[in-house]
Amino acid sequence: MSGRRIFVLIVLLIFILFFPFRIVQLITLLYLAVLGLSYFYAYVISRYVVVLRREQTLRTHRLEEVEAVLFVENRSFLPVHYLTITDRPNHFFLTGPGRFLVSLAPRERKKLSYPLASQDRGEFTLGPLVVQGSDPLGLFPWVTRLTRHEDQLRLIVYPEVHPLDLEHHKGLPAGNIRVESRIFEDVTQYRSIREYIPGDDMMRISWKASARTGKLCSMDYLPYLHVPVMIILNLAREDYPLRYRYHYLERAATMAASLVTYFVGLKQEVGLVTCASIKGQSGFPAAEIRGTHGHALHLLEILARVQASAEHMNFNSLIQASGIRIPPQARIEVITPLLTEEQRAFLRRLKERGCAVEVFLVGTSTWRAEELRVRAMISREFTVFSVKDYGSELVYK
Amino acid sequence: MSSSINNSSISKQYFRFYRATAHPLLSIFIPLLFLLTLHSMLQSLVPGLSIPTPLLALLLLIVGFEEALAGNIFFKERVSSFVRLRELILILLLVLPILFAVHRIPLHLRNLLQPKLLYPLFLVLLQWLSSLALHNRLRERELFLSVIAGKRGSQQTQALRDSSMQAGYAIKGIKEVQSTITMFQVVIFVLIIATIVLGKELPASSLVLATLHASSGFLFSGVLNLFSEDQMYLGNGFVIPPRLERKRLIYIAVLLGVCLTLVLLAARDSSLLPLSWLLALLEKLAQLFKYNPDYGVVEGLRKMIAERRQSLQSLLPAREAMPLSLLFKLILALLKRLIRVIAFTALFFFLAAPLFSDYFLKRVRQLRPLAFLWRKIRASLLYLRRTIRRFVLWLKTSGTRRKPAAEGKKPLQTHPFVYRESRRPGLRKKLQMGRVLKAFARMLKWGERIGVPFFPANTPQEYTHRLAAAAPGTEPSLEFIVQVFEEVMFSTHLVDRDRISRYLKVVYGLCRRSF
């Protein structure tokens, strides 16, 4: 309460206590009662109207809508004519305003929701929630800022994910990817029985069928491939051209997220090594090759939070620093701008170990003759894709 | 309930409510209640100020309404302050005869300076000026609302941005009105204390008025706070719907009602603590801040005042001794009359100037008052002639008129709106005919639009046949229309209400169709 109001209050009290005149008491008591009741109303409402969030953490992809839900509850015995609730959206691009005008009956609870969509990937905090109201006479307006940790909403925005269609030629047999090559026949996946062809393995002959038909019969199996995938994401700031740097970095993150989603969708094991940084964490973020959905979410969270690294590191050191073992016949997906000679040498070694190396080059549209020549050299050694600058179709050969 | 800026706006209708009702009422009743309470207090302090309170209330109310109404009209026309000044003078000139009549004082200029007249006149002047000032302050808000009324979404945001300065003026205006209310409250409170200190008796009406004034002060203040909060919310992107505003007003009324009830129960003519305690406390406080004045300085001041007074008094006899020449007296009298004549002439021209303006004369010429007067006189003369003729006819046929029915023989029961002897339709029948005719005329216009003009030689039946040929599929409707039209226009009975409403529905439905 302001000093002026306290002074008025003291004067009124003096009049009420010491002046034995009905008219004076009537007027002063009226002032006092109105001020007192208004103050009481404002105090009770500001204390007993609570706003809660349904979730503490929300997860979404970039440019995808997610619904933020609030519950406002009047725990007092007084009705609320109206009050406003504003959820500070911080960096968000909102599709609906997080502002509400609410009228509440005693003990009433209401659900409020609004859509959110972010233009940037990353980890953000929503809030603080600001609740604003006043007593009916407007003598005691109040504002409450809910700044406690539980009043704030953590929002993790994954990179965009676009559909991919990649070819599968190499890998380990007995997996989940259906391929055409008979080399990867999975003996647990029975297909049919056919006539024996000279050259068929003796192990494949079905003796029971041969006895029944009087001819030699061979078992046919479905070819399935298992590909442990290691994604190497290069987000070293200096490797990207200055022009459109931010855009290309985001595109690289999008490519990585799409690969994660794609391979997890094929029930493959995926790992991640990045030449990037996460705010508040030291070292380069990395994750071992695993194949669960929880692991996929972990990878996406890493990709949501990674930022361009000021430090450059070659792939060999990166893998060694992460301590992750790359299995033989693994598929190495490298997302990077132009490869250096050192990086190519590392990838060549991996290829010699039987790994399938695929390079996704980012920012190729701005390349000049020299860079295109290097690209031609790389494509002679590895499978090379160019990442498109815009659109949902991510790659082209 | 929850709402936000994207799907709501301040409607034009609601804005008109503020302009035509809410703001004028505030600007009328804030000074009105203050002046009435002030009057009741002053009556206790100065018993000579006597004017019946109901009459004063009525006068103040009328003046307030006049100001609000004229203010709104003049604001639309953007008139100068001279027009408002003229309006004020006219009001005072109109109020004067009423006051003369109330006090039964002869209507003469020399009686004008009596306090009996000047006091209510002054109150009327105060009411008008206060209403004007408050209304002008609230008009800033009207201007602000006029910019955003009826706009939604981005348009509203844009309008809010454009009118940020006006928004500032609006808030300033509201604050000024609130300050006026506070000032009025303080004045009344001080007057109450003064009345008690002077030992004057306060009548019960003063008690009621003072309580009403205090509670209305809170009410008005609450409403103004609502306005300023609404504007603040508007700046934050919220538009408060009217029903929530009404809800808040109900809460205000409930709060004030509760407070008034409590206060009426609690207030009494005895204090909780004796006044001597307060005096003792004040004395102790005074002792804490004891001050020893320098008596030498005080004495010096006294001497100086006495000397000044002596020097001034010495001048007085000298002035009295100075003789005035006859010529000077004549010139003085002439000058006085000249000034009076000039002043009255100027006042007359100031008041009568609008009657000589080109606009007014043009408007009068358009209205053709002489023609209007002649029309009225002619109508009156014709009516007089008709009445005389009837009277003469009545006199002539007085012996040959039919005698009333014999006793015990009841006249036949007829419909109340059907007259056997005269075929003149009753009022309800006339109204019904008017409605049906109006609808039929509308149908004629529609027919003209679709290329079937009405010829005076056509009967309704013939015309609808032509219409049906031009507008296929409307034959049943047209047949029904003609049926009802003929029944209503050429019968003496009232047609069933449902049938009429069906007729109107069919006509209006037909008129909406296009071919």
PDB file of C-alpha atoms in Angstrom, chain B residues 106-343:
ATOM      1  CA  PRO B 106     -40.725  41.326  -9.722  1.00  0.00           C
ATOM      2  CA  LEU B 107     -38.890  40.740 -12.980  1.00  0.00           C
ATOM      3  CA  HIS B 108     -36.611  43.748 -13.046  1.00  0.00           C
ATOM      4  CA  LEU B 109     -32.957  44.325 -13.646  1.00  0.00           C
ATOM      5  CA  ARG B 110     -32.343  45.986 -10.296  1.00  0.00           C
ATOM      6  CA  ASN B 111     -33.584  42.859  -8.475  1.00  0.00           C
ATOM      7  CA  LEU B 112     -30.984  40.778 -10.197  1.00  0.00           C
ATOM      8  CA  LEU B 113     -28.287  41.266  -7.614  1.00  0.00           C
ATOM      9  CA  GLN B 114     -30.188  39.599  -4.817  1.00  0.00           C
ATOM     10  CA  PRO B 115     -28.375  36.619  -3.258  1.00  0.00           C
ATOM     11  CA  LYS B 116     -31.557  34.568  -3.562  1.00  0.00           C
ATOM     12  CA  LEU B 117     -31.166  34.724  -7.326  1.00  0.00           C
ATOM     13  CA  LEU B 118     -27.443  34.877  -7.648  1.00  0.00           C
ATOM     14  CA  TYR B 119     -26.828  31.797  -5.551  1.00  0.00           C
ATOM     15  CA  PRO B 120     -28.886  29.293  -7.626  1.00  0.00           C
ATOM     16  CA  LEU B 121     -27.706  31.035 -10.768  1.00  0.00           C
ATOM     17  CA  PHE B 122     -24.156  30.466  -9.649  1.00  0.00           C
ATOM     18  CA  LEU B 123     -24.908  26.815  -8.933  1.00  0.00           C
ATOM     19  CA  VAL B 124     -26.418  26.437 -12.399  1.00  0.00           C
ATOM     20  CA  LEU B 125     -23.353  28.085 -13.877  1.00  0.00           C
ATOM     21  CA  LEU B 126     -21.109  25.729 -11.901  1.00  0.00           C
ATOM     22  CA  GLN B 127     -23.103  22.705 -13.036  1.00  0.00           C
ATOM     23  CA  TRP B 128     -22.877  23.709 -16.674  1.00  0.00           C
ATOM     24  CA  LEU B 129     -19.181  24.540 -16.519  1.00  0.00           C
ATOM     25  CA  SER B 130     -18.302  21.378 -14.586  1.00  0.00           C
ATOM     26  CA  SER B 131     -20.328  19.223 -16.971  1.00  0.00           C
ATOM     27  CA  LEU B 132     -18.592  20.881 -19.890  1.00  0.00           C
ATOM     28  CA  ALA B 133     -15.147  20.390 -18.402  1.00  0.00           C
ATOM     29  CA  LEU B 134     -15.753  16.748 -17.471  1.00  0.00           C
ATOM     30  CA  HIS B 135     -17.410  15.984 -20.776  1.00  0.00           C
ATOM     31  CA  ASN B 136     -14.477  17.481 -22.651  1.00  0.00           C
ATOM     32  CA  ARG B 137     -12.060  15.384 -20.628  1.00  0.00           C
ATOM     33  CA  LEU B 138     -14.019  12.218 -21.360  1.00  0.00           C
ATOM     34  CA  ARG B 139     -14.276  13.174 -25.007  1.00  0.00           C
ATOM     35  CA  GLU B 140     -10.576  12.355 -25.363  1.00  0.00           C
ATOM     36  CA  ARG B 141     -11.520   8.758 -24.618  1.00  0.00           C
ATOM     37  CA  GLU B 142     -14.334   8.932 -27.136  1.00  0.00           C
ATOM     38  CA  LEU B 143     -11.872  10.083 -29.771  1.00  0.00           C
ATOM     39  CA  PHE B 144      -9.566   7.237 -28.911  1.00  0.00           C
ATOM     40  CA  LEU B 145     -12.360   4.670 -29.044  1.00  0.00           C
ATOM     41  CA  SER B 146     -13.660   6.085 -32.320  1.00  0.00           C
ATOM     42  CA  VAL B 147     -10.341   5.206 -33.933  1.00  0.00           C
ATOM     43  CA  ILE B 148     -10.446   1.549 -32.949  1.00  0.00           C
ATOM     44  CA  ALA B 149     -14.191   0.891 -32.918  1.00  0.00           C
ATOM     45  CA  GLY B 150     -15.252  -1.836 -35.300  1.00  0.00           C
ATOM     46  CA  LYS B 151     -11.709  -2.918 -36.115  1.00  0.00           C
ATOM     47  CA  ARG B 152     -10.256  -6.356 -35.535  1.00  0.00           C
ATOM     48  CA  GLY B 153      -6.938  -8.143 -35.574  1.00  0.00           C
ATOM     49  CA  SER B 154      -4.154  -6.428 -37.457  1.00  0.00           C
ATOM     50  CA  GLN B 155      -6.323  -3.433 -38.315  1.00  0.00           C
ATOM     51  CA  GLN B 156      -6.973  -2.866 -34.660  1.00  0.00           C
ATOM     52  CA  THR B 157      -3.294  -3.223 -33.801  1.00  0.00           C
ATOM     53  CA  GLN B 158      -2.449  -0.717 -36.507  1.00  0.00           C
ATOM     54  CA  ALA B 159      -5.098   1.707 -35.250  1.00  0.00           C
ATOM     55  CA  LEU B 160      -3.794   1.339 -31.706  1.00  0.00           C
ATOM     56  CA  ARG B 161      -0.295   2.127 -32.868  1.00  0.00           C
ATOM     57  CA  ASP B 162      -1.473   5.147 -34.798  1.00  0.00           C
ATOM     58  CA  SER B 163      -3.472   6.535 -31.909  1.00  0.00           C
ATOM     59  CA  SER B 164      -0.936   6.069 -29.120  1.00  0.00           C
ATOM     60  CA  MET B 165      -0.835   9.803 -28.473  1.00  0.00           C
ATOM     61  CA  GLN B 166      -4.615   9.984 -28.266  1.00  0.00           C
ATOM     62  CA  ALA B 167      -4.515   7.049 -25.846  1.00  0.00           C
ATOM     63  CA  GLY B 168      -2.256   9.124 -23.619  1.00  0.00           C
ATOM     64  CA  TYR B 169      -4.691  12.029 -23.744  1.00  0.00           C
ATOM     65  CA  ALA B 170      -7.560   9.691 -22.916  1.00  0.00           C
ATOM     66  CA  ILE B 171      -5.818   8.388 -19.805  1.00  0.00           C
ATOM     67  CA  LYS B 172      -4.887  11.915 -18.812  1.00  0.00           C
ATOM     68  CA  GLY B 173      -8.516  12.952 -19.200  1.00  0.00           C
ATOM     69  CA  ILE B 174      -9.709  10.064 -17.039  1.00  0.00           C
ATOM     70  CA  LYS B 175      -7.137  10.918 -14.356  1.00  0.00           C
ATOM     71  CA  GLU B 176      -8.299  14.534 -14.359  1.00  0.00           C
ATOM     72  CA  VAL B 177     -11.905  13.495 -13.905  1.00  0.00           C
ATOM     73  CA  GLN B 178     -10.819  11.257 -11.029  1.00  0.00           C
ATOM     74  CA  SER B 179      -8.937  14.150  -9.457  1.00  0.00           C
ATOM     75  CA  THR B 180     -12.088  16.258  -9.733  1.00  0.00           C
ATOM     76  CA  ILE B 181     -14.071  13.560  -7.952  1.00  0.00           C
ATOM     77  CA  THR B 182     -11.474  13.403  -5.168  1.00  0.00           C
ATOM     78  CA  MET B 183     -11.498  17.179  -4.885  1.00  0.00           C
ATOM     79  CA  PHE B 184     -15.297  17.199  -4.603  1.00  0.00           C
ATOM     80  CA  GLN B 185     -15.110  14.552  -1.878  1.00  0.00           C
ATOM     81  CA  VAL B 186     -12.532  16.530   0.064  1.00  0.00           C
ATOM     82  CA  VAL B 187     -14.564  19.755  -0.226  1.00  0.00           C
ATOM     83  CA  ILE B 188     -17.667  18.064   1.093  1.00  0.00           C
ATOM     84  CA  PHE B 189     -15.772  16.435   3.938  1.00  0.00           C
ATOM     85  CA  VAL B 190     -14.171  19.737   4.917  1.00  0.00           C
ATOM     86  CA  LEU B 191     -17.579  21.399   4.821  1.00  0.00           C
ATOM     87  CA  ILE B 192     -19.009  18.699   7.088  1.00  0.00           C
ATOM     88  CA  ILE B 193     -16.203  19.257   9.567  1.00  0.00           C
ATOM     89  CA  ALA B 194     -16.669  23.036   9.288  1.00  0.00           C
ATOM     90  CA  THR B 195     -20.396  22.700   9.953  1.00  0.00           C
ATOM     91  CA  ILE B 196     -19.729  20.580  13.026  1.00  0.00           C
ATOM     92  CA  VAL B 197     -17.007  22.897  14.281  1.00  0.00           C
ATOM     93  CA  LEU B 198     -19.289  25.915  13.879  1.00  0.00           C
ATOM     94  CA  GLY B 199     -21.954  24.077  15.837  1.00  0.00           C
ATOM     95  CA  LYS B 200     -24.552  24.103  13.084  1.00  0.00           C
ATOM     96  CA  GLU B 201     -27.212  21.443  12.815  1.00  0.00           C
ATOM     97  CA  LEU B 202     -27.116  19.209   9.767  1.00  0.00           C
ATOM     98  CA  PRO B 203     -30.521  18.057   8.533  1.00  0.00           C
ATOM     99  CA  ALA B 204     -31.230  14.435   7.643  1.00  0.00           C
ATOM    100  CA  SER B 205     -31.233  15.322   3.957  1.00  0.00           C
ATOM    101  CA  SER B 206     -27.607  16.432   4.300  1.00  0.00           C
ATOM    102  CA  LEU B 207     -26.756  13.103   5.867  1.00  0.00           C
ATOM    103  CA  VAL B 208     -28.394  11.231   3.010  1.00  0.00           C
ATOM    104  CA  LEU B 209     -26.845  13.439   0.361  1.00  0.00           C
ATOM    105  CA  ALA B 210     -23.384  13.255   1.916  1.00  0.00           C
ATOM    106  CA  THR B 211     -23.581   9.454   2.043  1.00  0.00           C
ATOM    107  CA  LEU B 212     -24.884   9.318  -1.496  1.00  0.00           C
ATOM    108  CA  HIS B 213     -22.133  11.653  -2.636  1.00  0.00           C
ATOM    109  CA  ALA B 214     -19.428   9.576  -0.953  1.00  0.00           C
ATOM    110  CA  SER B 215     -20.713   6.269  -2.324  1.00  0.00           C
ATOM    111  CA  SER B 216     -21.308   7.703  -5.794  1.00  0.00           C
ATOM    112  CA  GLY B 217     -17.776   9.054  -5.673  1.00  0.00           C
ATOM    113  CA  PHE B 218     -16.541   5.498  -5.274  1.00  0.00           C
ATOM    114  CA  LEU B 219     -18.877   4.294  -7.980  1.00  0.00           C
ATOM    115  CA  PHE B 220     -17.711   6.929 -10.474  1.00  0.00           C
ATOM    116  CA  SER B 221     -14.115   6.366  -9.497  1.00  0.00           C
ATOM    117  CA  GLY B 222     -14.565   2.634 -10.004  1.00  0.00           C
ATOM    118  CA  VAL B 223     -16.100   3.185 -13.421  1.00  0.00           C
ATOM    119  CA  LEU B 224     -13.252   5.475 -14.423  1.00  0.00           C
ATOM    120  CA  ASN B 225     -10.730   2.934 -13.161  1.00  0.00           C
ATOM    121  CA  LEU B 226     -12.533   0.383 -15.296  1.00  0.00           C
ATOM    122  CA  PHE B 227     -12.102   2.664 -18.321  1.00  0.00           C
ATOM    123  CA  SER B 228      -8.399   3.177 -17.736  1.00  0.00           C
ATOM    124  CA  GLU B 229      -7.818  -0.522 -17.039  1.00  0.00           C
ATOM    125  CA  ASP B 230      -9.707  -1.441 -20.181  1.00  0.00           C
ATOM    126  CA  GLN B 231      -7.438   0.826 -22.128  1.00  0.00           C
ATOM    127  CA  MET B 232      -4.371  -0.675 -20.509  1.00  0.00           C
ATOM    128  CA  TYR B 233      -5.603  -4.159 -21.381  1.00  0.00           C
ATOM    129  CA  LEU B 234      -6.258  -2.969 -24.897  1.00  0.00           C
ATOM    130  CA  GLY B 235      -2.638  -1.921 -25.137  1.00  0.00           C
ATOM    131  CA  ASN B 236      -1.642  -5.412 -23.994  1.00  0.00           C
ATOM    132  CA  GLY B 237      -3.841  -7.005 -26.634  1.00  0.00           C
ATOM    133  CA  PHE B 238      -7.038  -7.661 -24.691  1.00  0.00           C
ATOM    134  CA  VAL B 239     -10.461  -6.370 -25.517  1.00  0.00           C
ATOM    135  CA  ILE B 240     -12.765  -6.601 -22.516  1.00  0.00           C
ATOM    136  CA  PRO B 241     -16.178  -7.824 -23.698  1.00  0.00           C
ATOM    137  CA  PRO B 242     -19.163  -5.697 -22.611  1.00  0.00           C
ATOM    138  CA  ARG B 243     -20.653  -8.501 -20.538  1.00  0.00           C
ATOM    139  CA  LEU B 244     -17.509  -8.716 -18.422  1.00  0.00           C
ATOM    140  CA  GLU B 245     -17.651  -4.964 -17.935  1.00  0.00           C
ATOM    141  CA  ARG B 246     -21.255  -5.294 -16.834  1.00  0.00           C
ATOM    142  CA  LYS B 247     -20.231  -8.086 -14.477  1.00  0.00           C
ATOM    143  CA  ARG B 248     -17.597  -5.855 -12.941  1.00  0.00           C
ATOM    144  CA  LEU B 249     -20.110  -3.047 -12.532  1.00  0.00           C
ATOM    145  CA  ILE B 250     -22.399  -5.446 -10.700  1.00  0.00           C
ATOM    146  CA  TYR B 251     -19.500  -6.372  -8.404  1.00  0.00           C
ATOM    147  CA  ILE B 252     -18.875  -2.688  -7.749  1.00  0.00           C
ATOM    148  CA  ALA B 253     -22.529  -2.191  -6.867  1.00  0.00           C
ATOM    149  CA  VAL B 254     -22.487  -5.243  -4.575  1.00  0.00           C
ATOM    150  CA  LEU B 255     -19.309  -4.084  -2.852  1.00  0.00           C
ATOM    151  CA  LEU B 256     -20.709  -0.610  -2.280  1.00  0.00           C
ATOM    152  CA  GLY B 257     -24.009  -2.069  -1.115  1.00  0.00           C
ATOM    153  CA  VAL B 258     -22.258  -4.292   1.428  1.00  0.00           C
ATOM    154  CA  CYS B 259     -20.128  -1.392   2.641  1.00  0.00           C
ATOM    155  CA  LEU B 260     -23.120   0.927   2.954  1.00  0.00           C
ATOM    156  CA  THR B 261     -25.073  -1.650   4.931  1.00  0.00           C
ATOM    157  CA  LEU B 262     -22.160  -2.244   7.300  1.00  0.00           C
ATOM    158  CA  VAL B 263     -21.568   1.459   7.697  1.00  0.00           C
ATOM    159  CA  LEU B 264     -25.204   2.270   8.377  1.00  0.00           C
ATOM    160  CA  LEU B 265     -25.215  -0.383  11.080  1.00  0.00           C
ATOM    161  CA  ALA B 266     -21.924   0.737  12.602  1.00  0.00           C
ATOM    162  CA  ALA B 267     -22.150   4.546  12.503  1.00  0.00           C
ATOM    163  CA  ARG B 268     -23.362   6.215  15.688  1.00  0.00           C
ATOM    164  CA  ASP B 269     -23.251   9.482  17.565  1.00  0.00           C
ATOM    165  CA  SER B 270     -20.626   8.346  20.027  1.00  0.00           C
ATOM    166  CA  SER B 271     -16.917   7.844  19.581  1.00  0.00           C
ATOM    167  CA  LEU B 272     -15.046   4.695  20.493  1.00  0.00           C
ATOM    168  CA  LEU B 273     -12.380   6.670  22.376  1.00  0.00           C
ATOM    169  CA  PRO B 274     -12.781  10.016  24.165  1.00  0.00           C
ATOM    170  CA  LEU B 275     -11.641  13.069  22.224  1.00  0.00           C
ATOM    171  CA  SER B 276      -9.559  14.162  25.220  1.00  0.00           C
ATOM    172  CA  TRP B 277      -7.169  11.288  24.491  1.00  0.00           C
ATOM    173  CA  LEU B 278      -6.509  12.669  21.060  1.00  0.00           C
ATOM    174  CA  LEU B 279      -6.009  16.170  22.435  1.00  0.00           C
ATOM    175  CA  ALA B 280      -3.592  14.846  25.043  1.00  0.00           C
ATOM    176  CA  LEU B 281      -1.709  12.985  22.326  1.00  0.00           C
ATOM    177  CA  LEU B 282      -1.539  16.084  20.153  1.00  0.00           C
ATOM    178  CA  GLU B 283      -0.317  18.141  23.090  1.00  0.00           C
ATOM    179  CA  LYS B 284       2.439  15.634  23.753  1.00  0.00           C
ATOM    180  CA  LEU B 285       3.369  15.720  20.106  1.00  0.00           C
ATOM    181  CA  ALA B 286       3.402  19.521  20.203  1.00  0.00           C
ATOM    182  CA  GLN B 287       5.728  19.442  23.179  1.00  0.00           C
ATOM    183  CA  LEU B 288       8.125  17.311  21.185  1.00  0.00           C
ATOM    184  CA  PHE B 289       8.375  20.051  18.582  1.00  0.00           C
ATOM    185  CA  LYS B 290       8.309  23.096  20.866  1.00  0.00           C
ATOM    186  CA  TYR B 291       9.146  26.358  19.161  1.00  0.00           C
ATOM    187  CA  ASN B 292      10.129  29.660  20.839  1.00  0.00           C
ATOM    188  CA  PRO B 293       9.191  32.546  18.549  1.00  0.00           C
ATOM    189  CA  ASP B 294      11.298  35.677  18.356  1.00  0.00           C
ATOM    190  CA  TYR B 295       8.949  38.242  19.904  1.00  0.00           C
ATOM    191  CA  GLY B 296      11.080  41.151  18.630  1.00  0.00           C
ATOM    192  CA  VAL B 297      10.327  40.249  14.992  1.00  0.00           C
ATOM    193  CA  VAL B 298       6.612  39.879  15.721  1.00  0.00           C
ATOM    194  CA  GLU B 299       6.504  43.263  17.444  1.00  0.00           C
ATOM    195  CA  GLY B 300       8.298  44.882  14.483  1.00  0.00           C
ATOM    196  CA  LEU B 301       5.738  43.446  12.080  1.00  0.00           C
ATOM    197  CA  ARG B 302       2.878  44.738  14.177  1.00  0.00           C
ATOM    198  CA  LYS B 303       4.324  48.242  14.203  1.00  0.00           C
ATOM    199  CA  MET B 304       4.845  48.177  10.463  1.00  0.00           C
ATOM    200  CA  ILE B 305       1.210  47.181   9.827  1.00  0.00           C
ATOM    201  CA  ALA B 306      -0.052  49.935  12.131  1.00  0.00           C
ATOM    202  CA  GLU B 307       2.042  52.559  10.307  1.00  0.00           C
ATOM    203  CA  ARG B 308       0.792  51.436   6.912  1.00  0.00           C
ATOM    204  CA  ARG B 309      -2.775  51.549   8.123  1.00  0.00           C
ATOM    205  CA  GLN B 310      -2.328  55.092   9.428  1.00  0.00           C
ATOM    206  CA  SER B 311      -0.907  56.331   6.127  1.00  0.00           C
ATOM    207  CA  LEU B 312      -3.824  54.812   4.233  1.00  0.00           C
ATOM    208  CA  GLN B 313      -6.382  56.243   6.638  1.00  0.00           C
ATOM    209  CA  SER B 314      -4.886  59.683   6.185  1.00  0.00           C
ATOM    210  CA  LEU B 315      -5.680  59.449   2.487  1.00  0.00           C
ATOM    211  CA  LEU B 316      -9.378  58.689   3.035  1.00  0.00           C
ATOM    212  CA  PRO B 317     -10.579  62.147   4.210  1.00  0.00           C
ATOM    213  CA  ALA B 318      -8.625  63.767   1.368  1.00  0.00           C
ATOM    214  CA  ARG B 319     -10.570  61.679  -1.141  1.00  0.00           C
ATOM    215  CA  GLU B 320     -13.866  62.531   0.459  1.00  0.00           C
ATOM    216  CA  ALA B 321     -13.037  66.199   0.435  1.00  0.00           C
ATOM    217  CA  MET B 322     -12.473  66.288  -3.335  1.00  0.00           C
ATOM    218  CA  PRO B 323     -15.587  67.873  -4.900  1.00  0.00           C
ATOM    219  CA  LEU B 324     -17.061  66.494  -8.137  1.00  0.00           C
ATOM    220  CA  SER B 325     -18.040  68.966 -10.852  1.00  0.00           C
ATOM    221  CA  LEU B 326     -21.489  68.831 -12.472  1.00  0.00           C
ATOM    222  CA  LEU B 327     -19.999  68.245 -15.904  1.00  0.00           C
ATOM    223  CA  PHE B 328     -17.981  65.335 -14.619  1.00  0.00           C
ATOM    224  CA  LYS B 329     -21.102  63.842 -13.084  1.00  0.00           C
ATOM    225  CA  LEU B 330     -22.969  64.271 -16.378  1.00  0.00           C
ATOM    226  CA  ILE B 331     -20.182  62.669 -18.369  1.00  0.00           C
ATOM    227  CA  LEU B 332     -20.029  59.849 -15.877  1.00  0.00           C
ATOM    228  CA  ALA B 333     -23.787  59.235 -16.140  1.00  0.00           C
ATOM    229  CA  LEU B 334     -23.602  59.370 -19.925  1.00  0.00           C
ATOM    230  CA  LEU B 335     -20.714  56.977 -19.991  1.00  0.00           C
ATOM    231  CA  LYS B 336     -22.558  54.588 -17.736  1.00  0.00           C
ATOM    232  CA  ARG B 337     -25.596  54.575 -19.999  1.00  0.00           C
ATOM    233  CA  LEU B 338     -23.469  54.298 -23.090  1.00  0.00           C
ATOM    234  CA  ILE B 339     -21.608  51.329 -21.713  1.00  0.00           C
ATOM    235  CA  ARG B 340     -24.867  49.717 -20.658  1.00  0.00           C
ATOM    236  CA  VAL B 341     -26.437  50.250 -24.090  1.00  0.00           C
ATOM    237  CA  ILE B 342     -23.355  48.978 -25.878  1.00  0.00           C
ATOM    238  CA  ALA B 343     -23.129  45.973 -23.574  1.00  0.00           C
TER     239      ALA B 343
END
